[in-house]
Amino acid sequence: MGKRAAEELGADSKVLKSGQRPVKAENNDDFGDFEDEFEDEFDSDDEILEAGVDGRPDEEREAEESRDIMDLDQQTFIPGRNKLAAGEILAPDPSTYEMLHNLGSDWPCLSCDIVPDNLGQSRKTYPATMYAVAGTQAPRTKVMENRILVMKLSSLSRMEQEENEEESDDDDDDEQNDEPILEAKTIPLSAPTNRIRAHQAPQTDSSEPPTTLTATMTEDAQVLIHNVTPHLSAFDIPGTTITPQQSLPLSTLRMHRSEGYALAWSPLSPNPKLLTGDNDGKIFLTTCADNNRWTTDTKPYTGHQSSVEDLQWSPNERNVFASASSDGTIKIWDLRSKSHKPAVSVSVSSTDVNVISWSQQTPHLLASGADDGQWAVWDLRQWKPSPNHNNNTSSDPPSKPVAAFSFHKEQITSLEWHPTDDSIVAVAAADNTLTLWDLAVELDDEESKDTAGVRDVPPQLLFVHYMEDVKECHWHRQIPGCVMATGGAGFG
């Protein structure tokens, strides 16, 4: 990622690009050759070549032109460690991206989720299309302007290729140069969104789209469940009208006494099943019966000594879930336990554990991100059942991670395993970076001290993307390698 001055050249600047020379006007064949009156001043052709076009050596002239065009710092810039000087901005290197787009909304959305679609699996063609949901964070003076955004992002073109690469036909070039399009259907909310998650039920009738639900946790401690199927259909079915009734919540859950951020839909339950956690350390389970009636267990799952920050269902055990808390622990729970107490409780950080992610390909691996900037990977096979159900934090045994990284210097705000590659993890942090990691890279004590000419950068670090105030990141399961993120500056 290069660092350059924000000031650009003036419109009147006429600096030659590196290697260019003034083009001499062609002589008209009707005129004879002109004698060069300065021909005898040069002793040899070597002197002519050395002098260049303006009497200076080419290297000196080209170096000055480069400084005039862009003040480029060749040193590796690491957000969170290096600081930008006044008047400097960060510019991404387009050659390192397959696709890169930035889209904005009226108010910041600090939580989003990707919605599955019927456009095919493992899509690699461009321009790409995707669907997503997000919740806004309007200021308190305009709290009634908060919305759920149901979005279609289309014309997501591939980055322009280098000139020396084989060019595609004109039609393909036209498609790739289209501007990205963000379409949105809105659902009114009365409070800012802390977290939003989408759930899509299996399609039972091929003539009807699958039912897509959203669960939204708001600052007023409510959980709103909406059916956004008609909103998604309206993007692709001309003439579709969304009635005010269709934007009303299916259910409003009011069991929490404090606001929260932890929210997770079960991926394995035949009926929609939702976990929610709050700042009081309580976790509630809500289930939708066959008659579309939503029921919440009156007895919460308790054991955390502080706020529940994140929740994750097991990818292969329909009755098992994990929770992360600001008390520094991760707990594993079993719905079949009548005590509603954790089966396993492990201390993993001396600071808040903000986020967790369960590997979809290797179910015994769980990743966590903490307030001190460290993220780690844990082998659940090494965790032992809790000796009692009191689970006082001070008695929770510490555990040793199979991998831990302290590259980020600010709190981890989001992390997620790659959906099909169990060695790849995406991590977002408050240092304005979104990083990609490859755990398959073996650690070498010597090489790890100097990665790509930069000291103290782990060799497992694949990529660093700068994004202002990034809060969440998610892999697109149907577009390999595609990550969507949201933050204070919009969507990326």
mmCIF file of N, CA and C in Angstrom, residues 192-310:
data_model
loop_
_atom_site.group_PDB
_atom_site.id
_atom_site.type_symbol
_atom_site.label_atom_id
_atom_site.label_comp_id
_atom_site.label_asym_id
_atom_site.label_seq_id
_atom_site.Cartn_x
_atom_site.Cartn_y
_atom_site.Cartn_z
ATOM 1 N N PRO A 192 -30.916 2.779 16.755
ATOM 2 C CA PRO A 192 -29.759 2.310 15.987
ATOM 3 C C PRO A 192 -29.546 0.806 16.135
ATOM 4 N N THR A 193 -28.922 0.218 15.119
ATOM 5 C CA THR A 193 -28.669 -1.218 15.101
ATOM 6 C C THR A 193 -27.312 -1.535 15.713
ATOM 7 N N ASN A 194 -27.298 -2.437 16.692
ATOM 8 C CA ASN A 194 -26.039 -2.947 17.229
ATOM 9 C C ASN A 194 -25.494 -4.093 16.376
ATOM 10 N N ARG A 195 -26.399 -4.979 15.968
ATOM 11 C CA ARG A 195 -25.970 -6.119 15.143
ATOM 12 C C ARG A 195 -27.161 -6.654 14.365
ATOM 13 N N ILE A 196 -26.879 -7.125 13.149
ATOM 14 C CA ILE A 196 -27.918 -7.709 12.307
ATOM 15 C C ILE A 196 -27.375 -8.986 11.676
ATOM 16 N N ARG A 197 -28.241 -10.014 11.617
ATOM 17 C CA ARG A 197 -27.857 -11.280 10.996
ATOM 18 C C ARG A 197 -29.029 -11.800 10.168
ATOM 19 N N ALA A 198 -28.689 -12.405 9.016
ATOM 20 C CA ALA A 198 -29.692 -12.941 8.103
ATOM 21 C C ALA A 198 -29.733 -14.458 8.209
ATOM 22 N N HIS A 199 -30.910 -15.016 7.965
ATOM 23 C CA HIS A 199 -31.112 -16.468 7.975
ATOM 24 C C HIS A 199 -32.013 -16.835 6.809
ATOM 25 N N GLN A 200 -31.595 -17.813 6.038
ATOM 26 C CA GLN A 200 -32.385 -18.246 4.896
ATOM 27 C C GLN A 200 -32.786 -19.702 5.069
ATOM 28 N N ALA A 201 -34.095 -19.935 5.087
ATOM 29 C CA ALA A 201 -34.621 -21.297 5.237
ATOM 30 C C ALA A 201 -34.441 -22.062 3.934
ATOM 31 N N PRO A 202 -34.285 -23.379 4.002
ATOM 32 C CA PRO A 202 -34.172 -24.177 2.775
ATOM 33 C C PRO A 202 -35.388 -23.987 1.873
ATOM 34 N N GLN A 203 -35.151 -23.921 0.584
ATOM 35 C CA GLN A 203 -36.227 -23.705 -0.381
ATOM 36 C C GLN A 203 -37.026 -24.986 -0.554
ATOM 37 N N THR A 204 -38.334 -24.906 -0.320
ATOM 38 C CA THR A 204 -39.204 -26.080 -0.430
ATOM 39 C C THR A 204 -39.992 -26.108 -1.731
ATOM 40 N N ASP A 205 -40.194 -24.954 -2.321
ATOM 41 C CA ASP A 205 -40.956 -24.841 -3.574
ATOM 42 C C ASP A 205 -40.105 -24.077 -4.579
ATOM 43 N N SER A 206 -39.747 -24.740 -5.687
ATOM 44 C CA SER A 206 -38.867 -24.116 -6.667
ATOM 45 C C SER A 206 -39.504 -22.908 -7.347
ATOM 46 N N SER A 207 -40.803 -22.818 -7.271
ATOM 47 C CA SER A 207 -41.493 -21.680 -7.898
ATOM 48 C C SER A 207 -41.522 -20.451 -6.995
ATOM 49 N N GLU A 208 -41.131 -20.620 -5.741
ATOM 50 C CA GLU A 208 -41.125 -19.523 -4.790
ATOM 51 C C GLU A 208 -39.710 -19.299 -4.261
ATOM 52 N N PRO A 209 -39.323 -18.052 -4.018
ATOM 53 C CA PRO A 209 -37.986 -17.799 -3.450
ATOM 54 C C PRO A 209 -37.909 -18.303 -2.017
ATOM 55 N N PRO A 210 -36.715 -18.681 -1.550
ATOM 56 C CA PRO A 210 -36.590 -19.120 -0.163
ATOM 57 C C PRO A 210 -36.885 -17.973 0.800
ATOM 58 N N THR A 211 -37.400 -18.316 1.965
ATOM 59 C CA THR A 211 -37.718 -17.298 2.967
ATOM 60 C C THR A 211 -36.437 -16.805 3.624
ATOM 61 N N THR A 212 -36.265 -15.491 3.616
ATOM 62 C CA THR A 212 -35.088 -14.877 4.232
ATOM 63 C C THR A 212 -35.541 -14.017 5.403
ATOM 64 N N LEU A 213 -34.999 -14.309 6.569
ATOM 65 C CA LEU A 213 -35.325 -13.574 7.788
ATOM 66 C C LEU A 213 -34.116 -12.774 8.243
ATOM 67 N N THR A 214 -34.380 -11.677 8.949
ATOM 68 C CA THR A 214 -33.312 -10.932 9.617
ATOM 69 C C THR A 214 -33.653 -10.791 11.093
ATOM 70 N N ALA A 215 -32.621 -10.831 11.922
ATOM 71 C CA ALA A 215 -32.757 -10.515 13.344
ATOM 72 C C ALA A 215 -31.879 -9.305 13.619
ATOM 73 N N THR A 216 -32.466 -8.286 14.252
ATOM 74 C CA THR A 216 -31.770 -7.027 14.490
ATOM 75 C C THR A 216 -31.789 -6.704 15.967
ATOM 76 N N MET A 217 -30.600 -6.571 16.574
ATOM 77 C CA MET A 217 -30.496 -6.122 17.961
ATOM 78 C C MET A 217 -30.278 -4.620 17.953
ATOM 79 N N THR A 218 -31.115 -3.896 18.686
ATOM 80 C CA THR A 218 -31.053 -2.439 18.685
ATOM 81 C C THR A 218 -30.589 -1.909 20.036
ATOM 82 N N GLU A 219 -30.266 -0.617 20.052
ATOM 83 C CA GLU A 219 -29.758 0.006 21.276
ATOM 84 C C GLU A 219 -30.787 0.062 22.396
ATOM 85 N N ASP A 220 -32.068 -0.089 22.061
ATOM 86 C CA ASP A 220 -33.101 -0.057 23.101
ATOM 87 C C ASP A 220 -33.405 -1.448 23.654
ATOM 88 N N ALA A 221 -32.481 -2.406 23.438
ATOM 89 C CA ALA A 221 -32.546 -3.750 24.016
ATOM 90 C C ALA A 221 -33.624 -4.633 23.405
ATOM 91 N N GLN A 222 -34.135 -4.264 22.247
ATOM 92 C CA GLN A 222 -35.118 -5.099 21.567
ATOM 93 C C GLN A 222 -34.447 -5.913 20.456
ATOM 94 N N VAL A 223 -35.087 -7.035 20.127
ATOM 95 C CA VAL A 223 -34.662 -7.860 19.001
ATOM 96 C C VAL A 223 -35.839 -7.942 18.041
ATOM 97 N N LEU A 224 -35.641 -7.449 16.821
ATOM 98 C CA LEU A 224 -36.714 -7.404 15.826
ATOM 99 C C LEU A 224 -36.451 -8.456 14.751
ATOM 100 N N ILE A 225 -37.474 -9.228 14.434
ATOM 101 C CA ILE A 225 -37.369 -10.258 13.401
ATOM 102 C C ILE A 225 -38.254 -9.851 12.230
ATOM 103 N N HIS A 226 -37.643 -9.755 11.045
ATOM 104 C CA HIS A 226 -38.354 -9.348 9.831
ATOM 105 C C HIS A 226 -38.238 -10.420 8.760
ATOM 106 N N ASN A 227 -39.258 -10.483 7.921
ATOM 107 C CA ASN A 227 -39.206 -11.300 6.710
ATOM 108 C C ASN A 227 -38.874 -10.351 5.553
ATOM 109 N N VAL A 228 -37.662 -10.466 5.023
ATOM 110 C CA VAL A 228 -37.228 -9.543 3.961
ATOM 111 C C VAL A 228 -37.315 -10.188 2.576
ATOM 112 N N THR A 229 -37.997 -11.321 2.478
ATOM 113 C CA THR A 229 -38.145 -11.997 1.183
ATOM 114 C C THR A 229 -38.771 -11.092 0.127
ATOM 115 N N PRO A 230 -39.874 -10.386 0.432
ATOM 116 C CA PRO A 230 -40.450 -9.504 -0.603
ATOM 117 C C PRO A 230 -39.525 -8.359 -0.988
ATOM 118 N N HIS A 231 -38.722 -7.885 -0.059
ATOM 119 C CA HIS A 231 -37.806 -6.786 -0.366
ATOM 120 C C HIS A 231 -36.716 -7.258 -1.330
ATOM 121 N N LEU A 232 -36.230 -8.475 -1.135
ATOM 122 C CA LEU A 232 -35.227 -9.030 -2.037
ATOM 123 C C LEU A 232 -35.820 -9.307 -3.413
ATOM 124 N N SER A 233 -37.050 -9.826 -3.434
ATOM 125 C CA SER A 233 -37.693 -10.147 -4.708
ATOM 126 C C SER A 233 -37.961 -8.891 -5.532
ATOM 127 N N ALA A 234 -38.189 -7.771 -4.859
ATOM 128 C CA ALA A 234 -38.523 -6.535 -5.565
ATOM 129 C C ALA A 234 -37.381 -6.047 -6.460
ATOM 130 N N PHE A 235 -36.147 -6.444 -6.163
ATOM 131 C CA PHE A 235 -35.023 -6.018 -6.992
ATOM 132 C C PHE A 235 -35.089 -6.637 -8.391
ATOM 133 N N ASP A 236 -35.610 -7.838 -8.487
ATOM 134 C CA ASP A 236 -35.496 -8.597 -9.730
ATOM 135 C C ASP A 236 -36.830 -8.896 -10.402
ATOM 136 N N ILE A 237 -37.931 -8.573 -9.754
ATOM 137 C CA ILE A 237 -39.251 -8.791 -10.349
ATOM 138 C C ILE A 237 -39.887 -7.436 -10.611
ATOM 139 N N PRO A 238 -39.940 -6.994 -11.866
ATOM 140 C CA PRO A 238 -40.495 -5.672 -12.175
ATOM 141 C C PRO A 238 -41.936 -5.540 -11.700
ATOM 142 N N GLY A 239 -42.256 -4.386 -11.198
ATOM 143 C CA GLY A 239 -43.621 -4.102 -10.773
ATOM 144 C C GLY A 239 -43.955 -4.551 -9.373
ATOM 145 N N THR A 240 -42.979 -5.155 -8.667
ATOM 146 C CA THR A 240 -43.240 -5.611 -7.303
ATOM 147 C C THR A 240 -43.418 -4.414 -6.371
ATOM 148 N N THR A 241 -44.458 -4.455 -5.580
ATOM 149 C CA THR A 241 -44.737 -3.388 -4.616
ATOM 150 C C THR A 241 -44.634 -3.942 -3.203
ATOM 151 N N ILE A 242 -43.919 -3.237 -2.358
ATOM 152 C CA ILE A 242 -43.780 -3.631 -0.957
ATOM 153 C C ILE A 242 -44.781 -2.829 -0.133
ATOM 154 N N THR A 243 -45.665 -3.520 0.527
ATOM 155 C CA THR A 243 -46.682 -2.850 1.334
ATOM 156 C C THR A 243 -46.110 -2.505 2.707
ATOM 157 N N PRO A 244 -46.675 -1.499 3.386
ATOM 158 C CA PRO A 244 -46.218 -1.172 4.746
ATOM 159 C C PRO A 244 -46.321 -2.365 5.688
ATOM 160 N N GLN A 245 -47.305 -3.225 5.480
ATOM 161 C CA GLN A 245 -47.468 -4.392 6.340
ATOM 162 C C GLN A 245 -46.279 -5.337 6.222
ATOM 163 N N GLN A 246 -45.710 -5.441 5.027
ATOM 164 C CA GLN A 246 -44.586 -6.341 4.816
ATOM 165 C C GLN A 246 -43.305 -5.858 5.478
ATOM 166 N N SER A 247 -43.269 -4.595 5.857
ATOM 167 C CA SER A 247 -42.089 -4.056 6.539
ATOM 168 C C SER A 247 -42.216 -4.081 8.057
ATOM 169 N N LEU A 248 -43.359 -4.559 8.553
ATOM 170 C CA LEU A 248 -43.521 -4.698 10.006
ATOM 171 C C LEU A 248 -42.795 -5.954 10.488
ATOM 172 N N PRO A 249 -42.290 -5.949 11.726
ATOM 173 C CA PRO A 249 -41.599 -7.144 12.236
ATOM 174 C C PRO A 249 -42.569 -8.304 12.443
ATOM 175 N N LEU A 250 -42.069 -9.502 12.186
ATOM 176 C CA LEU A 250 -42.848 -10.707 12.502
ATOM 177 C C LEU A 250 -42.990 -10.869 13.999
ATOM 178 N N SER A 251 -41.937 -10.451 14.708
ATOM 179 C CA SER A 251 -41.949 -10.557 16.167
ATOM 180 C C SER A 251 -40.977 -9.542 16.738
ATOM 181 N N THR A 252 -41.327 -8.983 17.895
ATOM 182 C CA THR A 252 -40.436 -8.089 18.635
ATOM 183 C C THR A 252 -40.157 -8.722 19.997
ATOM 184 N N LEU A 253 -38.906 -9.066 20.231
ATOM 185 C CA LEU A 253 -38.514 -9.765 21.458
ATOM 186 C C LEU A 253 -38.027 -8.743 22.481
ATOM 187 N N ARG A 254 -38.611 -8.808 23.682
ATOM 188 C CA ARG A 254 -38.302 -7.821 24.720
ATOM 189 C C ARG A 254 -37.842 -8.479 26.016
ATOM 190 N N MET A 255 -37.193 -9.646 25.932
ATOM 191 C CA MET A 255 -36.783 -10.341 27.159
ATOM 192 C C MET A 255 -35.510 -9.759 27.776
ATOM 193 N N HIS A 256 -34.722 -9.010 26.977
ATOM 194 C CA HIS A 256 -33.471 -8.451 27.508
ATOM 195 C C HIS A 256 -33.745 -7.180 28.303
ATOM 196 N N ARG A 257 -33.017 -7.036 29.403
ATOM 197 C CA ARG A 257 -33.125 -5.830 30.233
ATOM 198 C C ARG A 257 -32.006 -4.839 29.937
ATOM 199 N N SER A 258 -31.074 -5.227 29.109
ATOM 200 C CA SER A 258 -29.993 -4.335 28.685
ATOM 201 C C SER A 258 -29.702 -4.616 27.219
ATOM 202 N N GLU A 259 -29.088 -3.667 26.546
ATOM 203 C CA GLU A 259 -28.777 -3.866 25.144
ATOM 204 C C GLU A 259 -27.675 -4.920 24.983
ATOM 205 N N GLY A 260 -27.508 -5.404 23.777
ATOM 206 C CA GLY A 260 -26.498 -6.423 23.534
ATOM 207 C C GLY A 260 -26.021 -6.393 22.102
ATOM 208 N N TYR A 261 -24.998 -7.227 21.838
ATOM 209 C CA TYR A 261 -24.387 -7.307 20.510
ATOM 210 C C TYR A 261 -24.305 -8.738 19.991
ATOM 211 N N ALA A 262 -24.567 -9.703 20.856
ATOM 212 C CA ALA A 262 -24.399 -11.108 20.469
ATOM 213 C C ALA A 262 -25.675 -11.634 19.829
ATOM 214 N N LEU A 263 -25.525 -12.233 18.648
ATOM 215 C CA LEU A 263 -26.684 -12.655 17.863
ATOM 216 C C LEU A 263 -26.256 -13.758 16.915
ATOM 217 N N ALA A 264 -27.015 -14.872 16.870
ATOM 218 C CA ALA A 264 -26.628 -15.977 15.983
ATOM 219 C C ALA A 264 -27.833 -16.843 15.652
ATOM 220 N N TRP A 265 -28.027 -17.115 14.349
ATOM 221 C CA TRP A 265 -29.044 -18.060 13.877
ATOM 222 C C TRP A 265 -28.426 -19.453 13.804
ATOM 223 N N SER A 266 -29.218 -20.458 14.156
ATOM 224 C CA SER A 266 -28.739 -21.836 14.034
ATOM 225 C C SER A 266 -28.696 -22.249 12.567
ATOM 226 N N PRO A 267 -27.547 -22.780 12.092
ATOM 227 C CA PRO A 267 -27.471 -23.215 10.691
ATOM 228 C C PRO A 267 -28.016 -24.623 10.469
ATOM 229 N N LEU A 268 -28.291 -25.360 11.547
ATOM 230 C CA LEU A 268 -28.674 -26.770 11.431
ATOM 231 C C LEU A 268 -30.099 -27.065 11.856
ATOM 232 N N SER A 269 -30.727 -26.183 12.575
ATOM 233 C CA SER A 269 -32.083 -26.445 13.066
ATOM 234 C C SER A 269 -33.091 -26.398 11.919
ATOM 235 N N PRO A 270 -34.025 -27.353 11.859
ATOM 236 C CA PRO A 270 -35.039 -27.337 10.793
ATOM 237 C C PRO A 270 -35.971 -26.133 10.888
ATOM 238 N N ASN A 271 -36.240 -25.675 12.099
ATOM 239 C CA ASN A 271 -37.020 -24.457 12.302
ATOM 240 C C ASN A 271 -36.088 -23.329 12.735
ATOM 241 N N PRO A 272 -36.392 -22.084 12.378
ATOM 242 C CA PRO A 272 -35.521 -20.973 12.781
ATOM 243 C C PRO A 272 -35.293 -20.958 14.291
ATOM 244 N N LYS A 273 -34.028 -20.862 14.677
ATOM 245 C CA LYS A 273 -33.663 -20.860 16.097
ATOM 246 C C LYS A 273 -32.608 -19.781 16.289
ATOM 247 N N LEU A 274 -32.832 -18.905 17.265
ATOM 248 C CA LEU A 274 -32.017 -17.701 17.423
ATOM 249 C C LEU A 274 -31.479 -17.578 18.844
ATOM 250 N N LEU A 275 -30.179 -17.294 18.962
ATOM 251 C CA LEU A 275 -29.544 -16.994 20.243
ATOM 252 C C LEU A 275 -29.253 -15.505 20.315
ATOM 253 N N THR A 276 -29.505 -14.892 21.480
ATOM 254 C CA THR A 276 -29.196 -13.479 21.699
ATOM 255 C C THR A 276 -28.558 -13.316 23.070
ATOM 256 N N GLY A 277 -27.548 -12.458 23.161
ATOM 257 C CA GLY A 277 -26.866 -12.211 24.438
ATOM 258 C C GLY A 277 -26.785 -10.729 24.727
ATOM 259 N N ASP A 278 -26.797 -10.360 26.020
ATOM 260 C CA ASP A 278 -26.841 -8.944 26.377
ATOM 261 C C ASP A 278 -25.702 -8.547 27.301
ATOM 262 N N ASN A 279 -25.703 -7.280 27.704
ATOM 263 C CA ASN A 279 -24.643 -6.744 28.553
ATOM 264 C C ASN A 279 -24.737 -7.214 29.998
ATOM 265 N N ASP A 280 -25.830 -7.845 30.371
ATOM 266 C CA ASP A 280 -25.964 -8.416 31.714
ATOM 267 C C ASP A 280 -25.392 -9.826 31.803
ATOM 268 N N GLY A 281 -24.877 -10.339 30.699
ATOM 269 C CA GLY A 281 -24.303 -11.685 30.703
ATOM 270 C C GLY A 281 -25.314 -12.789 30.481
ATOM 271 N N LYS A 282 -26.530 -12.454 30.062
ATOM 272 C CA LYS A 282 -27.573 -13.456 29.868
ATOM 273 C C LYS A 282 -27.723 -13.811 28.388
ATOM 274 N N ILE A 283 -28.014 -15.078 28.125
ATOM 275 C CA ILE A 283 -28.216 -15.583 26.768
ATOM 276 C C ILE A 283 -29.609 -16.204 26.702
ATOM 277 N N PHE A 284 -30.398 -15.793 25.710
ATOM 278 C CA PHE A 284 -31.749 -16.320 25.539
ATOM 279 C C PHE A 284 -31.853 -17.071 24.220
ATOM 280 N N LEU A 285 -32.690 -18.109 24.237
ATOM 281 C CA LEU A 285 -32.965 -18.911 23.054
ATOM 282 C C LEU A 285 -34.396 -18.679 22.604
ATOM 283 N N THR A 286 -34.563 -18.314 21.328
ATOM 284 C CA THR A 286 -35.887 -18.094 20.750
ATOM 285 C C THR A 286 -36.072 -19.030 19.565
ATOM 286 N N THR A 287 -37.237 -19.697 19.506
ATOM 287 C CA THR A 287 -37.517 -20.668 18.448
ATOM 288 C C THR A 287 -38.826 -20.330 17.762
ATOM 289 N N CYS A 288 -38.861 -20.569 16.448
ATOM 290 C CA CYS A 288 -40.082 -20.375 15.682
ATOM 291 C C CYS A 288 -40.736 -21.725 15.447
ATOM 292 N N ALA A 289 -41.973 -21.869 15.886
ATOM 293 C CA ALA A 289 -42.703 -23.120 15.700
ATOM 294 C C ALA A 289 -43.269 -23.185 14.282
ATOM 295 N N ASP A 290 -43.877 -24.330 13.951
ATOM 296 C CA ASP A 290 -44.430 -24.530 12.606
ATOM 297 C C ASP A 290 -45.542 -23.542 12.277
ATOM 298 N N ASN A 291 -46.208 -23.016 13.321
ATOM 299 C CA ASN A 291 -47.299 -22.059 13.082
ATOM 300 C C ASN A 291 -46.792 -20.613 13.022
ATOM 301 N N ASN A 292 -45.463 -20.447 12.808
ATOM 302 C CA ASN A 292 -44.838 -19.124 12.708
ATOM 303 C C ASN A 292 -44.967 -18.311 13.993
ATOM 304 N N ARG A 293 -45.084 -19.017 15.111
ATOM 305 C CA ARG A 293 -45.139 -18.334 16.392
ATOM 306 C C ARG A 293 -43.762 -18.405 17.058
ATOM 307 N N TRP A 294 -43.275 -17.250 17.505
ATOM 308 C CA TRP A 294 -41.949 -17.165 18.096
ATOM 309 C C TRP A 294 -42.048 -17.271 19.614
ATOM 310 N N THR A 295 -41.240 -18.181 20.176
ATOM 311 C CA THR A 295 -41.277 -18.441 21.615
ATOM 312 C C THR A 295 -39.871 -18.341 22.195
ATOM 313 N N THR A 296 -39.733 -17.590 23.275
ATOM 314 C CA THR A 296 -38.439 -17.430 23.950
ATOM 315 C C THR A 296 -38.455 -18.162 25.283
ATOM 316 N N ASP A 297 -37.416 -18.948 25.541
ATOM 317 C CA ASP A 297 -37.286 -19.612 26.840
ATOM 318 C C ASP A 297 -37.204 -18.552 27.940
ATOM 319 N N THR A 298 -37.995 -18.724 28.970
ATOM 320 C CA THR A 298 -37.990 -17.743 30.061
ATOM 321 C C THR A 298 -36.736 -17.849 30.916
ATOM 322 N N LYS A 299 -36.093 -19.003 30.908
ATOM 323 C CA LYS A 299 -34.882 -19.204 31.695
ATOM 324 C C LYS A 299 -33.656 -18.983 30.813
ATOM 325 N N PRO A 300 -32.873 -17.950 31.080
ATOM 326 C CA PRO A 300 -31.703 -17.685 30.241
ATOM 327 C C PRO A 300 -30.540 -18.620 30.583
ATOM 328 N N TYR A 301 -29.572 -18.657 29.697
ATOM 329 C CA TYR A 301 -28.309 -19.359 29.955
ATOM 330 C C TYR A 301 -27.378 -18.373 30.652
ATOM 331 N N THR A 302 -26.911 -18.742 31.826
ATOM 332 C CA THR A 302 -26.106 -17.838 32.641
ATOM 333 C C THR A 302 -24.788 -18.498 33.037
ATOM 334 N N GLY A 303 -23.816 -17.668 33.302
ATOM 335 C CA GLY A 303 -22.491 -18.149 33.683
ATOM 336 C C GLY A 303 -21.426 -17.096 33.476
ATOM 337 N N HIS A 304 -21.648 -16.182 32.546
ATOM 338 C CA HIS A 304 -20.686 -15.095 32.327
ATOM 339 C C HIS A 304 -20.823 -14.045 33.422
ATOM 340 N N GLN A 305 -19.683 -13.470 33.803
ATOM 341 C CA GLN A 305 -19.669 -12.454 34.846
ATOM 342 C C GLN A 305 -19.771 -11.038 34.279
ATOM 343 N N SER A 306 -19.817 -10.928 32.966
ATOM 344 C CA SER A 306 -19.914 -9.621 32.322
ATOM 345 C C SER A 306 -20.658 -9.786 30.996
ATOM 346 N N SER A 307 -20.616 -8.782 30.141
ATOM 347 C CA SER A 307 -21.414 -8.767 28.918
ATOM 348 C C SER A 307 -21.049 -9.903 27.973
ATOM 349 N N VAL A 308 -22.055 -10.430 27.286
ATOM 350 C CA VAL A 308 -21.849 -11.415 26.233
ATOM 351 C C VAL A 308 -21.605 -10.641 24.938
ATOM 352 N N GLU A 309 -20.434 -10.828 24.344
ATOM 353 C CA GLU A 309 -20.047 -10.042 23.173
ATOM 354 C C GLU A 309 -20.349 -10.739 21.852
ATOM 355 N N ASP A 310 -20.307 -12.065 21.826
ATOM 356 C CA ASP A 310 -20.541 -12.776 20.567
ATOM 357 C C ASP A 310 -21.032 -14.186 20.854
#
